[in-house]
Short mmCIF file of C-alpha atoms in Angstrom, two decimals:
data_model
loop_
_atom_site.label_atom_id
_atom_site.label_comp_id
_atom_site.label_asym_id
_atom_site.label_seq_id
_atom_site.Cartn_x
_atom_site.Cartn_y
_atom_site.Cartn_z
CA UNK A 1 -62.83 -40.64 -27.45
CA UNK A 2 -59.57 -42.11 -28.69
CA UNK A 3 -58.47 -45.52 -27.48
CA UNK A 4 -54.85 -46.04 -26.52
CA UNK A 5 -53.17 -49.28 -27.51
CA UNK A 6 -50.32 -51.06 -25.79
CA UNK A 7 -48.62 -51.95 -29.09
CA UNK A 8 -49.58 -50.97 -32.58
CA UNK A 9 -48.09 -51.64 -36.01
CA UNK A 10 -49.60 -51.37 -39.47
CA UNK A 11 -50.71 -55.03 -39.24
CA UNK A 12 -52.01 -55.46 -35.67
CA UNK A 13 -52.61 -53.73 -32.35
CA UNK A 14 -53.09 -54.97 -28.83
CA UNK A 15 -55.87 -53.49 -26.72
CA UNK A 16 -57.01 -54.93 -23.42
CA UNK A 17 -57.31 -58.70 -23.75
CA UNK A 18 -57.58 -58.83 -27.51
CA UNK A 19 -55.56 -58.37 -30.64
CA UNK A 20 -57.02 -56.40 -33.55
CA UNK A 21 -55.89 -57.45 -37.01
CA UNK A 22 -55.59 -54.45 -39.32
CA UNK A 23 -55.87 -53.71 -43.02
CA UNK A 24 -55.10 -50.12 -44.04
CA UNK A 25 -55.17 -49.13 -40.34
CA UNK A 26 -58.75 -50.38 -39.92
CA UNK A 27 -59.54 -53.46 -37.81
CA UNK A 28 -61.05 -56.33 -39.78
CA UNK A 29 -60.91 -58.95 -37.05
CA UNK A 30 -60.72 -58.93 -33.25
CA UNK A 31 -59.30 -62.00 -31.54
CA UNK A 32 -59.45 -62.61 -27.81
CA UNK A 33 -56.24 -63.84 -26.13
CA UNK A 34 -58.02 -67.06 -25.16
CA UNK A 35 -58.51 -67.87 -28.87
CA UNK A 36 -54.77 -67.78 -29.54
CA UNK A 37 -53.09 -71.18 -29.46
CA UNK A 38 -49.46 -70.14 -29.96
CA UNK A 39 -47.37 -67.01 -30.51
CA UNK A 40 -43.81 -67.10 -31.80
CA UNK A 41 -41.37 -64.25 -32.33
CA UNK A 42 -38.47 -65.18 -34.60
CA UNK A 43 -36.75 -64.49 -37.89
CA UNK A 44 -38.74 -66.11 -40.65
CA UNK A 45 -40.29 -65.47 -44.03
CA UNK A 46 -43.00 -62.82 -43.71
CA UNK A 47 -45.45 -64.26 -46.27
CA UNK A 48 -47.81 -67.20 -45.91
CA UNK A 49 -46.96 -68.91 -49.21
CA UNK A 50 -43.28 -68.29 -49.99
CA UNK A 51 -42.99 -71.00 -52.67
CA UNK A 52 -45.87 -69.52 -54.65
CA UNK A 53 -44.51 -65.98 -54.35
CA UNK A 54 -40.96 -67.09 -55.18
CA UNK A 55 -42.09 -68.96 -58.30
CA UNK A 56 -44.16 -65.92 -59.35
CA UNK A 57 -41.07 -63.72 -58.96
CA UNK A 58 -38.94 -66.17 -60.90
CA UNK A 59 -41.45 -66.24 -63.76
CA UNK A 60 -41.52 -62.44 -63.88
CA UNK A 61 -37.73 -62.21 -63.83
CA UNK A 62 -37.34 -64.78 -66.62
CA UNK A 63 -40.05 -63.00 -68.62
CA UNK A 64 -38.20 -59.72 -68.27
CA UNK A 65 -35.00 -61.32 -69.57
CA UNK A 66 -36.92 -62.81 -72.50
CA UNK A 67 -38.41 -59.41 -73.34
CA UNK A 68 -34.96 -57.85 -73.11
CA UNK A 69 -33.46 -60.37 -75.52
CA UNK A 70 -36.48 -60.23 -77.85
CA UNK A 71 -36.73 -56.45 -77.97
CA UNK A 72 -33.02 -55.94 -78.63
CA UNK A 73 -33.09 -58.48 -81.43
CA UNK A 74 -30.64 -60.93 -79.87
CA UNK A 75 -33.10 -63.82 -80.26
CA UNK A 76 -33.62 -63.00 -83.96
CA UNK A 77 -29.88 -62.76 -84.47
CA UNK A 78 -29.15 -66.09 -82.76
CA UNK A 79 -32.05 -68.11 -84.18
CA UNK A 80 -32.61 -66.56 -87.61
CA UNK A 81 -29.30 -64.74 -88.28
CA UNK A 82 -31.09 -61.40 -88.78
CA UNK A 83 -29.52 -58.02 -88.18
CA UNK A 84 -30.48 -56.80 -84.66
CA UNK A 85 -30.03 -53.10 -85.50
CA UNK A 86 -33.26 -52.87 -87.48
CA UNK A 87 -35.41 -53.04 -84.33
CA UNK A 88 -33.77 -50.39 -82.14
CA UNK A 89 -36.81 -48.06 -81.95
CA UNK A 90 -38.96 -50.87 -80.60
CA UNK A 91 -36.23 -51.88 -78.19
CA UNK A 92 -36.13 -48.67 -76.14
CA UNK A 93 -39.83 -48.76 -75.20
CA UNK A 94 -39.76 -52.47 -74.45
CA UNK A 95 -36.65 -52.19 -72.31
CA UNK A 96 -38.04 -49.37 -70.23
CA UNK A 97 -41.53 -50.77 -69.77
CA UNK A 98 -41.28 -54.53 -69.84
CA UNK A 99 -37.75 -55.21 -68.68
CA UNK A 100 -37.71 -52.56 -65.94
CA UNK A 101 -41.21 -53.21 -64.64
CA UNK A 102 -41.08 -57.00 -64.71
CA UNK A 103 -37.54 -57.19 -63.34
CA UNK A 104 -38.32 -54.87 -60.41
CA UNK A 105 -41.59 -56.61 -59.58
CA UNK A 106 -40.01 -60.07 -59.87
CA UNK A 107 -37.03 -59.04 -57.73
CA UNK A 108 -39.31 -57.71 -54.99
CA UNK A 109 -41.33 -60.94 -55.01
CA UNK A 110 -38.18 -63.08 -54.79
CA UNK A 111 -36.83 -60.90 -51.96
CA UNK A 112 -40.05 -61.21 -49.95
CA UNK A 113 -40.12 -64.99 -50.45
CA UNK A 114 -36.50 -65.69 -49.52
CA UNK A 115 -35.11 -63.14 -47.03
CA UNK A 116 -36.06 -63.83 -43.39
CA UNK A 117 -37.34 -60.92 -41.33
CA UNK A 118 -38.42 -60.43 -37.74
CA UNK A 119 -42.01 -61.71 -37.53
CA UNK A 120 -44.76 -62.54 -35.07
CA UNK A 121 -46.50 -65.78 -36.06
CA UNK A 122 -49.91 -66.14 -34.42
CA UNK A 123 -51.65 -69.52 -34.52
CA UNK A 124 -55.31 -69.59 -33.59
CA UNK A 125 -57.37 -72.37 -32.02
CA UNK A 126 -59.32 -72.93 -35.24
CA UNK A 127 -56.08 -73.95 -37.02
CA UNK A 128 -55.46 -70.77 -39.01
CA UNK A 129 -52.42 -68.57 -38.60
CA UNK A 130 -51.27 -65.03 -39.38
CA UNK A 131 -47.75 -63.73 -39.89
CA UNK A 132 -46.99 -60.12 -38.93
CA UNK A 133 -43.81 -58.21 -39.71
CA UNK A 134 -42.25 -56.60 -36.62
CA UNK A 135 -39.96 -54.19 -38.46
CA UNK A 136 -41.74 -51.08 -37.17
CA UNK A 137 -41.57 -52.30 -33.57
CA UNK A 138 -37.85 -52.97 -33.84
CA UNK A 139 -37.27 -49.52 -35.34
CA UNK A 140 -39.12 -47.84 -32.48
CA UNK A 141 -37.01 -49.73 -29.92
CA UNK A 142 -40.24 -51.18 -28.55
CA UNK A 143 -39.34 -54.80 -29.16
CA UNK A 144 -38.09 -55.41 -25.61
CA UNK A 145 -41.30 -53.97 -24.15
CA UNK A 146 -43.33 -56.04 -26.61
CA UNK A 147 -41.59 -59.25 -25.48
CA UNK A 148 -42.25 -58.37 -21.84
CA UNK A 149 -45.91 -57.69 -22.68
CA UNK A 150 -46.24 -61.08 -24.38
CA UNK A 151 -44.59 -62.84 -21.42
CA UNK A 152 -46.96 -61.20 -18.96
CA UNK A 153 -50.15 -61.93 -20.94
CA UNK A 154 -49.52 -65.44 -22.30
CA UNK A 155 -48.62 -68.76 -20.74
CA UNK A 156 -45.08 -70.10 -21.32
CA UNK A 157 -46.46 -73.03 -23.33
CA UNK A 158 -48.23 -70.56 -25.66
CA UNK A 159 -45.16 -68.43 -26.27
CA UNK A 160 -42.04 -69.17 -28.30
CA UNK A 161 -39.36 -66.48 -28.52
CA UNK A 162 -36.07 -66.86 -30.36
CA UNK A 163 -33.63 -64.86 -28.24
CA UNK A 164 -30.96 -65.05 -30.95
CA UNK A 165 -32.72 -62.17 -32.68
CA UNK A 166 -31.45 -59.77 -30.02
CA UNK A 167 -27.78 -60.30 -30.87
#
C-alpha cells in the first residue's frame, strides 16, 4: 500500500498532520504540526552554517591557487630565481588534480554559502531548526499550492511568507 503525500521534495514531505524529514528519500524524523513553532518561506541561504562553509570554500580556493603557482614553478622563480621550465612534467598532474579539484570544490562551497535560494525554514518548539531548499517545488509549479497548504494548516502567527519571491 503506497501512501500519497500532499507535497514531497528530496528533503521533506507532508502527510496528514505531520512533516517527514528525509535523507536519501527515507524518513529519519517525523514531526507533528503542533511541534512546529514557526515556518517561513523566503529567499535565504540554504545551509545552516554559511560562515563555516564559506571559509572552507575560501581555504580550498586559496589552496588551489597556491598549488597552481607551486606546480608551475612561479613561486620558485619569484622567491629563489630558479627556472620554472624544469618542473613542467610535475605541473600537468598537479594542475589537473589539485587545481581543478580544489577550485571546483571551493567554488561550490562559496556558492552555497553566499547565493540566496528559495527555502523553507522550519523552527521547532525545542529550539532547533531545519532549512529546506524549495527549488524542486518551484520547478514543478507547485509553489502556489504549497503556500495555500501552509496557510490552511498553520496559524498566521506561525507562518511567515515573503511575497516578493513571486515577482
